[in-house]
Coordinates of N, CA, C and O in Angstrom, one line a residue:
M22 N -54.0 18.9 -45.0 CA -52.9 19.9 -45.0 C -53.3 21.1 -44.1 O -54.4 21.6 -44.2
N23 N -52.3 21.5 -43.3 CA -52.6 22.6 -42.3 C -52.6 23.9 -43.0 O -51.8 24.1 -44.0
G24 N -53.4 24.8 -42.5 CA -53.3 26.2 -43.0 C -52.2 26.9 -42.3 O -51.6 26.4 -41.3
E25 N -51.9 28.1 -42.8 CA -50.9 28.9 -42.2 C -51.5 29.9 -41.2 O -52.7 30.3 -41.4
V26 N -50.7 30.3 -40.2 CA -51.2 31.3 -39.2 C -50.4 32.6 -39.3 O -49.2 32.5 -39.4
I27 N -51.1 33.7 -39.3 CA -50.5 35.0 -39.3 C -51.0 35.7 -38.1 O -52.2 35.9 -37.9
I28 N -50.1 36.0 -37.2 CA -50.5 36.8 -36.0 C -50.2 38.3 -36.4 O -49.0 38.7 -36.6
L29 N -51.2 39.0 -36.5 CA -51.2 40.4 -36.9 C -51.4 41.3 -35.6 O -52.6 41.3 -35.1
T30 N -50.4 41.9 -35.2 CA -50.5 42.6 -33.9 C -50.0 44.0 -33.9 O -49.5 44.5 -34.9
G31 N -50.0 44.6 -32.7 CA -49.5 46.0 -32.6 C -50.4 46.7 -31.5 O -51.3 46.1 -31.0
P32 N -50.1 47.9 -31.2 CA -50.8 48.6 -30.2 C -52.3 48.9 -30.7 O -52.5 48.8 -31.9
P33 N -53.1 49.3 -29.8 CA -54.5 49.7 -30.2 C -54.4 50.8 -31.3 O -53.5 51.7 -31.2
A34 N -55.3 50.8 -32.2 CA -55.4 51.8 -33.3 C -54.3 51.7 -34.3 O -54.1 52.7 -35.1
A35 N -53.6 50.6 -34.4 CA -52.5 50.4 -35.4 C -53.1 50.0 -36.7 O -52.4 50.1 -37.7
G36 N -54.3 49.6 -36.8 CA -55.0 49.2 -38.0 C -55.1 47.7 -38.2 O -55.4 47.2 -39.3
K37 N -54.9 47.0 -37.1 CA -54.9 45.5 -37.2 C -56.2 44.9 -37.7 O -56.2 44.1 -38.6
T38 N -57.3 45.4 -37.2 CA -58.6 44.8 -37.7 C -58.9 45.1 -39.1 O -59.3 44.2 -39.9
T39 N -58.7 46.3 -39.5 CA -58.9 46.7 -40.9 C -58.0 45.9 -41.9 O -58.4 45.3 -42.9
V40 N -56.7 45.8 -41.5 CA -55.8 45.1 -42.4 C -56.0 43.6 -42.3 O -56.0 42.9 -43.4
A41 N -56.4 43.0 -41.2 CA -56.7 41.6 -41.1 C -57.9 41.3 -42.0 O -57.9 40.2 -42.7
E42 N -58.9 42.1 -42.0 CA -60.0 41.9 -42.8 C -59.7 41.9 -44.3 O -60.1 41.1 -45.1
L43 N -58.8 42.8 -44.7 CA -58.4 42.9 -46.1 C -57.6 41.6 -46.5 O -57.8 41.1 -47.5
L44 N -56.7 41.2 -45.6 CA -55.9 40.0 -45.9 C -56.9 38.8 -46.0 O -56.7 37.9 -46.9
A45 N -57.9 38.7 -45.1 CA -58.7 37.5 -45.1 C -59.7 37.5 -46.4 O -59.8 36.4 -47.0
V46 N -60.3 38.6 -46.7 CA -61.3 38.6 -47.8 C -60.6 38.5 -49.1 O -61.2 38.1 -50.1
D47 N -59.3 39.0 -49.2 CA -58.6 38.9 -50.5 C -57.8 37.6 -50.6 O -57.0 37.5 -51.6
A48 N -57.9 36.7 -49.7 CA -57.0 35.5 -49.7 C -57.5 34.6 -50.9 O -58.6 34.6 -51.3
S49 N -56.5 33.8 -51.4 CA -56.8 32.9 -52.4 C -57.1 31.5 -51.9 O -57.4 30.6 -52.7
V50 N -57.1 31.3 -50.6 CA -57.4 30.0 -50.0 C -58.4 30.3 -48.9 O -58.5 31.4 -48.4
P51 N -59.1 29.2 -48.4 CA -60.0 29.5 -47.3 C -59.2 30.1 -46.1 O -58.2 29.6 -45.6
T52 N -59.8 31.2 -45.6 CA -59.1 32.0 -44.5 C -60.1 32.5 -43.5 O -61.2 32.9 -43.8
V53 N -59.7 32.4 -42.2 CA -60.4 32.9 -41.1 C -59.8 34.2 -40.6 O -58.6 34.2 -40.4
H54 N -60.6 35.2 -40.3 CA -60.2 36.4 -39.6 C -60.6 36.2 -38.2 O -61.8 36.3 -37.8
L55 N -59.6 35.9 -37.3 CA -59.9 35.6 -35.9 C -59.6 36.9 -35.1 O -58.5 37.1 -34.8
A56 N -60.7 37.6 -34.7 CA -60.5 38.8 -33.9 C -60.5 38.5 -32.4 O -61.5 38.0 -31.9
T57 N -59.4 38.7 -31.8 CA -59.2 38.3 -30.4 C -60.1 39.1 -29.5 O -60.4 38.7 -28.4
D58 N -60.5 40.3 -29.9 CA -61.3 41.1 -29.1 C -62.6 40.4 -28.7 O -63.1 40.6 -27.6
W59 N -63.1 39.6 -29.6 CA -64.4 38.8 -29.3 C -64.2 38.0 -28.1 O -65.1 37.9 -27.3
F60 N -63.0 37.3 -27.9 CA -62.8 36.5 -26.8 C -62.9 37.3 -25.5 O -63.5 36.8 -24.5
Y61 N -62.3 38.5 -25.5 CA -62.4 39.3 -24.3 C -63.8 39.8 -24.0 O -64.3 39.8 -22.9
R62 N -64.5 40.2 -25.1 CA -65.8 40.8 -25.0 C -66.9 39.7 -24.6 O -68.0 40.0 -24.1
S63 N -66.5 38.4 -24.7 CA -67.4 37.4 -24.3 C -67.5 37.2 -22.8 O -68.4 36.5 -22.3
I64 N -66.6 37.7 -22.1 CA -66.6 37.6 -20.6 C -67.6 38.6 -20.1 O -67.5 39.8 -20.3
R65 N -68.7 38.0 -19.6 CA -69.8 38.9 -19.1 C -69.8 39.3 -17.7 O -70.3 40.3 -17.3
T66 N -69.2 38.5 -16.8 CA -69.1 38.8 -15.4 C -67.6 38.5 -15.0 O -67.1 37.5 -15.4
G67 N -67.1 39.5 -14.3 CA -65.7 39.3 -13.8 C -64.6 39.8 -14.8 O -63.5 39.5 -14.6
F68 N -65.1 40.5 -15.8 CA -64.1 41.0 -16.8 C -63.2 42.0 -16.2 O -63.6 42.9 -15.4
V69 N -61.9 41.9 -16.5 CA -60.9 42.9 -16.0 C -60.3 43.5 -17.3 O -59.9 42.7 -18.2
L70 N -60.1 44.8 -17.4 CA -59.5 45.4 -18.5 C -58.1 44.7 -18.7 O -57.3 44.6 -17.8
P71 N -57.9 44.2 -19.9 CA -56.7 43.3 -20.1 C -55.4 44.0 -20.0 O -54.4 43.3 -19.8
F72 N -55.3 45.3 -20.0 CA -54.0 46.0 -19.8 C -53.7 46.2 -18.3 O -52.6 46.7 -18.0
L73 N -54.6 45.9 -17.4 CA -54.3 46.0 -16.0 C -53.6 44.8 -15.4 O -53.8 43.7 -15.9
P74 N -52.7 45.0 -14.5 CA -51.9 43.9 -13.9 C -52.8 42.8 -13.4 O -52.4 41.6 -13.5
E75 N -53.9 43.1 -12.8 CA -54.8 42.1 -12.2 C -55.5 41.3 -13.2 O -56.2 40.3 -12.9
A76 N -55.3 41.5 -14.5 CA -55.9 40.8 -15.6 C -55.0 39.6 -16.0 O -55.4 38.9 -16.9
Q77 N -53.9 39.4 -15.4 CA -52.9 38.4 -15.9 C -53.6 37.0 -16.0 O -53.5 36.4 -17.1
R78 N -54.3 36.5 -15.0 CA -54.9 35.1 -15.2 C -56.0 35.1 -16.2 O -56.0 34.2 -17.0
Q79 N -56.8 36.1 -16.3 CA -57.8 36.3 -17.3 C -57.1 36.2 -18.7 O -57.6 35.5 -19.6
N80 N -56.1 37.0 -18.9 CA -55.4 37.0 -20.2 C -54.8 35.7 -20.6 O -54.9 35.3 -21.7
E81 N -54.3 35.0 -19.6 CA -53.7 33.6 -19.9 C -54.8 32.7 -20.3 O -54.6 31.9 -21.3
V82 N -56.0 32.7 -19.7 CA -57.1 31.9 -20.1 C -57.6 32.3 -21.5 O -57.9 31.4 -22.4
V83 N -57.7 33.6 -21.8 CA -58.2 34.0 -23.1 C -57.2 33.6 -24.2 O -57.6 33.1 -25.2
V84 N -55.9 33.8 -23.9 CA -54.9 33.4 -24.9 C -55.0 31.9 -25.2 O -54.9 31.5 -26.3
E85 N -55.2 31.1 -24.1 CA -55.3 29.7 -24.3 C -56.5 29.4 -25.2 O -56.5 28.5 -26.1
A86 N -57.7 30.1 -25.0 CA -58.8 29.9 -25.9 C -58.6 30.3 -27.3 O -59.0 29.6 -28.3
I87 N -57.9 31.4 -27.5 CA -57.5 31.9 -28.8 C -56.6 30.8 -29.5 O -56.9 30.5 -30.7
V88 N -55.6 30.4 -28.8 CA -54.6 29.4 -29.4 C -55.4 28.1 -29.8 O -55.1 27.6 -30.9
G89 N -56.3 27.7 -29.0 CA -57.1 26.5 -29.3 C -57.9 26.7 -30.6 O -58.0 25.8 -31.4
S90 N -58.5 27.8 -30.7 CA -59.3 28.1 -31.9 C -58.4 28.2 -33.1 O -58.7 27.7 -34.2
V91 N -57.3 28.9 -33.0 CA -56.3 29.0 -34.1 C -55.9 27.6 -34.6 O -55.9 27.3 -35.8
A92 N -55.5 26.8 -33.6 CA -55.1 25.4 -34.0 C -56.2 24.6 -34.7 O -55.9 23.9 -35.6
T93 N -57.4 24.7 -34.2 CA -58.5 24.0 -34.8 C -58.7 24.4 -36.2 O -58.8 23.5 -37.1
F94 N -58.8 25.7 -36.5 CA -58.9 26.2 -37.8 C -57.8 25.8 -38.7 O -57.9 25.3 -39.8
A95 N -56.6 26.0 -38.2 CA -55.4 25.7 -39.0 C -55.3 24.2 -39.4 O -55.0 23.8 -40.5
R96 N -55.5 23.3 -38.4 CA -55.5 21.9 -38.6 C -56.6 21.5 -39.6 O -56.5 20.5 -40.3
G97 N -57.7 22.3 -39.7 CA -58.8 22.0 -40.6 C -58.5 22.5 -42.0 O -59.3 22.4 -42.9
G98 N -57.3 23.1 -42.2 CA -56.9 23.5 -43.5 C -57.1 25.0 -43.8 O -56.9 25.5 -44.9
Y99 N -57.6 25.8 -42.8 CA -57.8 27.2 -43.0 C -56.6 28.0 -42.7 O -55.9 27.7 -41.7
D100 N -56.3 29.0 -43.5 CA -55.3 30.0 -43.0 C -56.0 30.8 -42.0 O -57.2 31.0 -42.1
V101 N -55.3 31.3 -41.0 CA -55.9 32.1 -39.9 C -55.1 33.4 -39.7 O -53.9 33.4 -39.6
V102 N -55.8 34.5 -39.8 CA -55.3 35.8 -39.5 C -55.7 36.2 -38.1 O -56.9 36.4 -37.9
V103 N -54.8 36.1 -37.2 CA -55.1 36.4 -35.8 C -55.0 38.0 -35.6 O -53.9 38.5 -35.9
D104 N -56.0 38.6 -35.3 CA -56.0 40.1 -35.1 C -56.2 40.5 -33.7 O -57.3 40.2 -33.1
G105 N -55.1 41.0 -33.1 CA -55.3 41.4 -31.7 C -53.9 41.8 -31.1 O -52.9 41.7 -31.7
I106 N -54.0 42.1 -29.8 CA -52.8 42.5 -29.1 C -52.2 41.2 -28.6 O -52.5 40.7 -27.5
V107 N -51.2 40.8 -29.3 CA -50.5 39.6 -29.0 C -49.0 40.0 -28.9 O -48.2 39.9 -29.9
G108 N -48.6 40.5 -27.8 CA -47.2 40.9 -27.6 C -46.3 39.6 -27.5 O -46.8 38.5 -27.3
P109 N -45.0 39.8 -27.5 CA -44.1 38.7 -27.4 C -44.4 37.9 -26.1 O -44.1 36.7 -26.0
W110 N -44.9 38.6 -25.1 CA -45.2 37.9 -23.8 C -46.3 36.9 -23.9 O -46.4 36.0 -23.1
F111 N -47.1 36.9 -25.0 CA -48.1 35.9 -25.2 C -47.7 34.9 -26.2 O -48.6 34.0 -26.6
L112 N -46.5 34.9 -26.8 CA -46.2 34.0 -27.9 C -45.9 32.5 -27.4 O -46.1 31.6 -28.3
P113 N -45.4 32.2 -26.2 CA -45.1 30.8 -25.9 C -46.2 29.8 -26.2 O -45.9 28.8 -26.9
P114 N -47.5 30.1 -25.9 CA -48.5 29.1 -26.3 C -48.7 29.0 -27.8 O -49.0 27.9 -28.3
F115 N -48.6 30.0 -28.5 CA -48.7 30.0 -30.0 C -47.5 29.2 -30.5 O -47.7 28.3 -31.4
R116 N -46.3 29.4 -30.0 CA -45.1 28.7 -30.5 C -45.3 27.2 -30.2 O -44.9 26.3 -31.0
A117 N -45.8 26.9 -29.0 CA -46.0 25.5 -28.6 C -47.0 24.7 -29.6 O -46.7 23.6 -30.0
V118 N -48.1 25.4 -29.9 CA -49.0 24.7 -30.8 C -48.5 24.6 -32.2 O -48.7 23.7 -32.9
S119 N -47.7 25.6 -32.6 CA -47.0 25.6 -33.9 C -46.1 24.4 -34.0 O -46.1 23.7 -35.0
A120 N -45.3 24.2 -32.9 CA -44.4 23.1 -32.9 C -45.1 21.7 -32.9 O -44.8 20.8 -33.6
H121 N -46.1 21.7 -32.0 CA -46.9 20.4 -31.8 C -47.6 20.0 -33.1 O -47.6 18.8 -33.5
D122 N -48.2 21.0 -33.8 CA -49.0 20.7 -34.9 C -48.3 21.0 -36.3 O -49.0 20.9 -37.3
N123 N -47.1 21.3 -36.2 CA -46.3 21.6 -37.4 C -46.9 22.7 -38.2 O -47.1 22.5 -39.4
L124 N -47.3 23.8 -37.6 CA -48.0 24.9 -38.3 C -47.0 26.0 -38.7 O -46.1 26.3 -37.9
V125 N -47.1 26.5 -39.9 CA -46.3 27.7 -40.3 C -47.0 28.9 -39.6 O -48.2 29.1 -39.8
M126 N -46.2 29.6 -38.9 CA -46.8 30.7 -38.1 C -45.9 32.0 -38.3 O -44.7 31.9 -38.1
S127 N -46.5 33.1 -38.7 CA -45.8 34.3 -38.9 C -46.3 35.3 -37.9 O -47.4 35.3 -37.5
Y128 N -45.4 36.3 -37.5 CA -45.7 37.3 -36.5 C -45.4 38.6 -37.2 O -44.2 38.9 -37.5
V129 N -46.4 39.5 -37.3 CA -46.3 40.8 -37.9 C -46.8 41.8 -37.0 O -47.9 41.8 -36.5
V130 N -45.9 42.8 -36.6 CA -46.3 43.9 -35.7 C -46.5 45.2 -36.5 O -45.5 45.7 -37.2
L131 N -47.7 45.7 -36.5 CA -48.0 47.0 -37.1 C -47.7 48.0 -36.1 O -48.2 48.0 -35.0
R132 N -46.7 48.9 -36.4 CA -46.3 49.9 -35.4 C -46.1 51.3 -35.9 O -45.0 51.7 -36.3
P133 N -47.3 52.0 -36.0 CA -47.2 53.4 -36.3 C -46.6 54.2 -35.1 O -46.5 53.7 -34.0
D134 N -46.1 55.4 -35.4 CA -45.6 56.2 -34.3 C -46.7 56.5 -33.3 O -47.9 56.4 -33.7
L135 N -46.3 57.0 -32.1 CA -47.3 57.2 -31.1 C -48.3 58.3 -31.5 O -49.5 58.2 -31.3
D136 N -47.9 59.4 -32.1 CA -48.8 60.5 -32.5 C -49.9 59.9 -33.5 O -51.0 60.3 -33.4
T137 N -49.4 59.2 -34.5 CA -50.4 58.6 -35.4 C -51.3 57.6 -34.7 O -52.5 57.6 -35.0
T138 N -50.8 56.8 -33.8 CA -51.6 55.9 -33.1 C -52.7 56.6 -32.3 O -53.9 56.2 -32.3
L139 N -52.3 57.7 -31.6 CA -53.3 58.4 -30.8 C -54.3 59.1 -31.7 O -55.5 59.2 -31.3
S140 N -53.9 59.7 -32.8 CA -54.8 60.3 -33.7 C -55.8 59.3 -34.3 O -57.0 59.6 -34.3
R141 N -55.4 58.1 -34.6 CA -56.3 57.1 -35.1 C -57.3 56.7 -34.0 O -58.4 56.4 -34.3
A142 N -56.8 56.6 -32.8 CA -57.6 56.2 -31.7 C -58.7 57.1 -31.4 O -59.9 56.7 -31.1
K143 N -58.5 58.4 -31.6 CA -59.5 59.4 -31.4 C -60.7 59.3 -32.4 O -61.8 59.7 -32.1
Q144 N -60.4 58.7 -33.6 CA -61.4 58.5 -34.6 C -62.2 57.2 -34.4 O -63.2 57.0 -35.2
R145 N -61.9 56.4 -33.4 CA -62.5 55.1 -33.2 C -64.0 55.3 -32.8 O -64.3 56.3 -32.1
V146 N -64.8 54.4 -33.1 CA -66.2 54.4 -32.7 C -66.5 53.2 -31.9 O -65.8 52.2 -31.9
G147 N -67.6 53.2 -31.2 CA -68.1 52.0 -30.5 C -67.3 51.7 -29.2 O -66.8 52.7 -28.5
H148 N -67.0 50.5 -29.0 CA -66.4 50.0 -27.7 C -64.9 50.0 -27.8 O -64.2 49.4 -26.9
E149 N -64.3 50.4 -28.9 CA -62.9 50.4 -29.1 C -62.1 51.2 -28.0 O -62.6 52.3 -27.6
L150 N -61.0 50.7 -27.6 CA -60.2 51.4 -26.6 C -59.7 52.8 -27.1 O -59.2 52.9 -28.2
K151 N -60.0 53.8 -26.3 CA -59.7 55.2 -26.6 C -58.8 55.8 -25.5 O -58.4 57.0 -25.6
D152 N -58.6 55.1 -24.4 CA -57.9 55.6 -23.2 C -56.5 55.9 -23.6 O -55.7 55.0 -23.9
V153 N -56.1 57.2 -23.5 CA -54.8 57.7 -23.9 C -53.6 57.0 -23.1 O -52.6 56.5 -23.7
D154 N -53.8 56.9 -21.8 CA -52.8 56.3 -21.0 C -52.6 54.8 -21.4 O -51.5 54.3 -21.5
A155 N -53.7 54.1 -21.5 CA -53.6 52.7 -21.9 C -53.0 52.5 -23.3 O -52.1 51.6 -23.4
I156 N -53.4 53.3 -24.2 CA -52.8 53.2 -25.6 C -51.3 53.5 -25.6 O -50.5 52.8 -26.2
T157 N -51.0 54.5 -24.8 CA -49.6 54.9 -24.7 C -48.7 53.8 -24.1 O -47.6 53.5 -24.6
G158 N -49.3 53.2 -23.1 CA -48.6 52.1 -22.4 C -48.4 50.9 -23.3 O -47.3 50.3 -23.4
L159 N -49.5 50.6 -24.0 CA -49.4 49.4 -25.0 C -48.5 49.7 -26.2 O -47.8 48.9 -26.7
H160 N -48.5 51.0 -26.6 CA -47.6 51.4 -27.7 C -46.1 51.2 -27.2 O -45.3 50.6 -28.0
A161 N -45.9 51.6 -26.0 CA -44.5 51.4 -25.5 C -44.1 49.9 -25.3 O -43.0 49.6 -25.6
A162 N -45.1 49.1 -25.0 CA -44.8 47.7 -24.9 C -44.4 47.0 -26.2 O -43.7 46.1 -26.2
F163 N -44.9 47.6 -27.3 CA -44.5 47.1 -28.6 C -43.3 47.9 -29.2 O -42.8 47.6 -30.3
G164 N -42.8 48.8 -28.4 CA -41.6 49.6 -28.8 C -40.3 48.9 -28.7 O -39.3 49.3 -29.4
H165 N -40.3 47.8 -28.0 CA -39.0 47.1 -27.7 C -39.3 45.6 -27.9 O -39.7 45.0 -26.9
L166 N -39.1 45.0 -29.0 CA -39.5 43.6 -29.3 C -38.3 42.7 -29.2 O -38.5 41.5 -29.5
G167 N -37.2 43.2 -28.8 CA -36.0 42.3 -28.6 C -35.7 41.6 -29.9 O -35.5 42.2 -31.0
N168 N -35.5 40.3 -29.9 CA -35.1 39.5 -31.1 C -36.2 39.4 -32.1 O -36.0 38.9 -33.2
L169 N -37.4 40.0 -31.9 CA -38.5 40.1 -32.8 C -38.6 41.5 -33.4 O -39.6 41.8 -34.2
E170 N -37.7 42.4 -33.2 CA -37.7 43.7 -33.7 C -37.9 43.8 -35.2 O -38.6 44.6 -35.7
H171 N -37.3 42.9 -35.9 CA -37.4 42.9 -37.4 C -38.8 42.4 -37.9 O -39.0 42.5 -39.0
H172 N -39.7 42.1 -36.9 CA -41.1 41.7 -37.3 C -42.0 43.0 -37.3 O -43.2 42.8 -37.6
A173 N -41.4 44.1 -37.0 CA -42.3 45.4 -37.0 C -42.2 46.1 -38.3 O -41.2 46.1 -39.0
I174 N -43.4 46.6 -38.6 CA -43.6 47.4 -39.8 C -44.0 48.8 -39.4 O -45.0 48.9 -38.7
D175 N -43.3 49.8 -39.8 CA -43.7 51.2 -39.5 C -44.9 51.6 -40.5 O -44.7 51.7 -41.7
T176 N -46.0 51.7 -39.9 CA -47.2 51.9 -40.7 C -47.8 53.3 -40.6 O -48.9 53.6 -41.0
G177 N -47.0 54.2 -40.0 CA -47.4 55.6 -39.7 C -47.8 56.3 -41.0 O -48.7 57.2 -41.0
D178 N -47.1 56.1 -42.1 CA -47.4 56.8 -43.4 C -48.2 55.9 -44.4 O -48.4 56.3 -45.5
L179 N -48.7 54.8 -43.9 CA -49.4 53.9 -44.8 C -50.9 53.8 -44.5 O -51.3 53.7 -43.4
D180 N -51.7 53.8 -45.6 CA -53.1 53.6 -45.4 C -53.4 52.1 -45.3 O -52.4 51.3 -45.4
A181 N -54.6 51.7 -45.1 CA -54.9 50.3 -44.9 C -54.5 49.4 -46.1 O -53.9 48.3 -45.9
Q182 N -54.8 49.9 -47.3 CA -54.5 49.1 -48.5 C -53.0 48.9 -48.7 O -52.5 47.8 -49.0
R183 N -52.2 50.0 -48.4 CA -50.8 49.9 -48.6 C -50.2 49.1 -47.4 O -49.2 48.3 -47.6
T184 N -50.7 49.1 -46.3 CA -50.3 48.3 -45.1 C -50.5 46.8 -45.5 O -49.7 46.0 -45.3
A185 N -51.7 46.5 -46.0 CA -52.0 45.1 -46.3 C -51.1 44.6 -47.4 O -50.6 43.5 -47.4
A186 N -50.8 45.5 -48.4 CA -49.8 45.1 -49.4 C -48.4 44.8 -48.8 O -47.8 43.8 -49.2
E187 N -48.0 45.6 -47.9 CA -46.7 45.4 -47.3 C -46.7 44.2 -46.4 O -45.7 43.4 -46.4
V188 N -47.8 43.9 -45.7 CA -47.9 42.7 -45.0 C -47.8 41.4 -45.9 O -47.1 40.5 -45.6
R189 N -48.5 41.5 -47.0 CA -48.5 40.4 -48.0 C -47.0 40.2 -48.5 O -46.6 39.1 -48.6
R190 N -46.3 41.3 -48.7 CA -45.0 41.2 -49.2 C -44.0 40.5 -48.2 O -43.3 39.6 -48.5
V191 N -44.1 41.0 -46.9 CA -43.2 40.4 -45.9 C -43.6 38.9 -45.6 O -42.7 38.1 -45.3
L192 N -44.9 38.6 -45.7 CA -45.3 37.2 -45.5 C -44.7 36.3 -46.6 O -44.2 35.2 -46.3
A193 N -44.8 36.8 -47.8 CA -44.3 36.0 -49.0 C -42.8 35.8 -48.8 O -42.2 34.8 -49.3
S194 N -42.1 36.7 -48.2 CA -40.6 36.6 -48.1 C -40.2 35.5 -47.1 O -39.1 35.0 -47.1
G195 N -41.1 35.2 -46.2 CA -40.8 34.2 -45.1 C -40.0 34.7 -44.0 O -39.8 34.0 -43.0
E196 N -39.6 36.0 -44.0 CA -38.8 36.6 -43.0 C -39.5 36.8 -41.6 O -38.8 36.9 -40.6
Y197 N -40.8 36.8 -41.6 CA -41.6 37.0 -40.4 C -42.1 35.8 -39.8 O -42.9 35.8 -38.8
R198 N -41.6 34.6 -40.2 CA -42.0 33.4 -39.6 C -41.4 33.2 -38.2 O -40.2 33.5 -38.0
L199 N -42.2 32.6 -37.3 CA -41.7 32.3 -36.0 C -41.0 30.9 -36.2 O -41.5 30.0 -36.8
R200 N -39.8 30.8 -35.6 CA -39.1 29.6 -35.7 C -38.9 28.9 -34.3 O -38.9 29.5 -33.3

């Protein structure tokens, strides 16, 4: 039996990693927290910041690797929480593997307002993206989701626990499934 796939996305500093970890560790079935940042950080030579136009081919390769890993875990019976910047522009390969392998796949966009996003980004530590222009651009990219607009959750006033609870609620409703 295949596991379900949850793509948990949004701009940098939206809370994806924290919420994905909560969803995975509190799951009632075997679950993988697949952090997409690891795939990008694994490129040791020739890395291009993924938000730059010249990163297009790199991003396509990384997304292909992510989708392959997602499919392998899901076919193995694991639920998979994909944590990363997966805009609608990256969904075609996810949709293709979902159709091919008959996977249930949901798409959830965490979208706090820009001020909250920038405030959270300032508090980040380590290698996390803090560049205001890049974050602002990525926030704008998630501002217009077209026919996926109803997949966005305003998390500006929610802490991680409340966001995870809201994500669980919308997942249970089935409304955020990709068809």
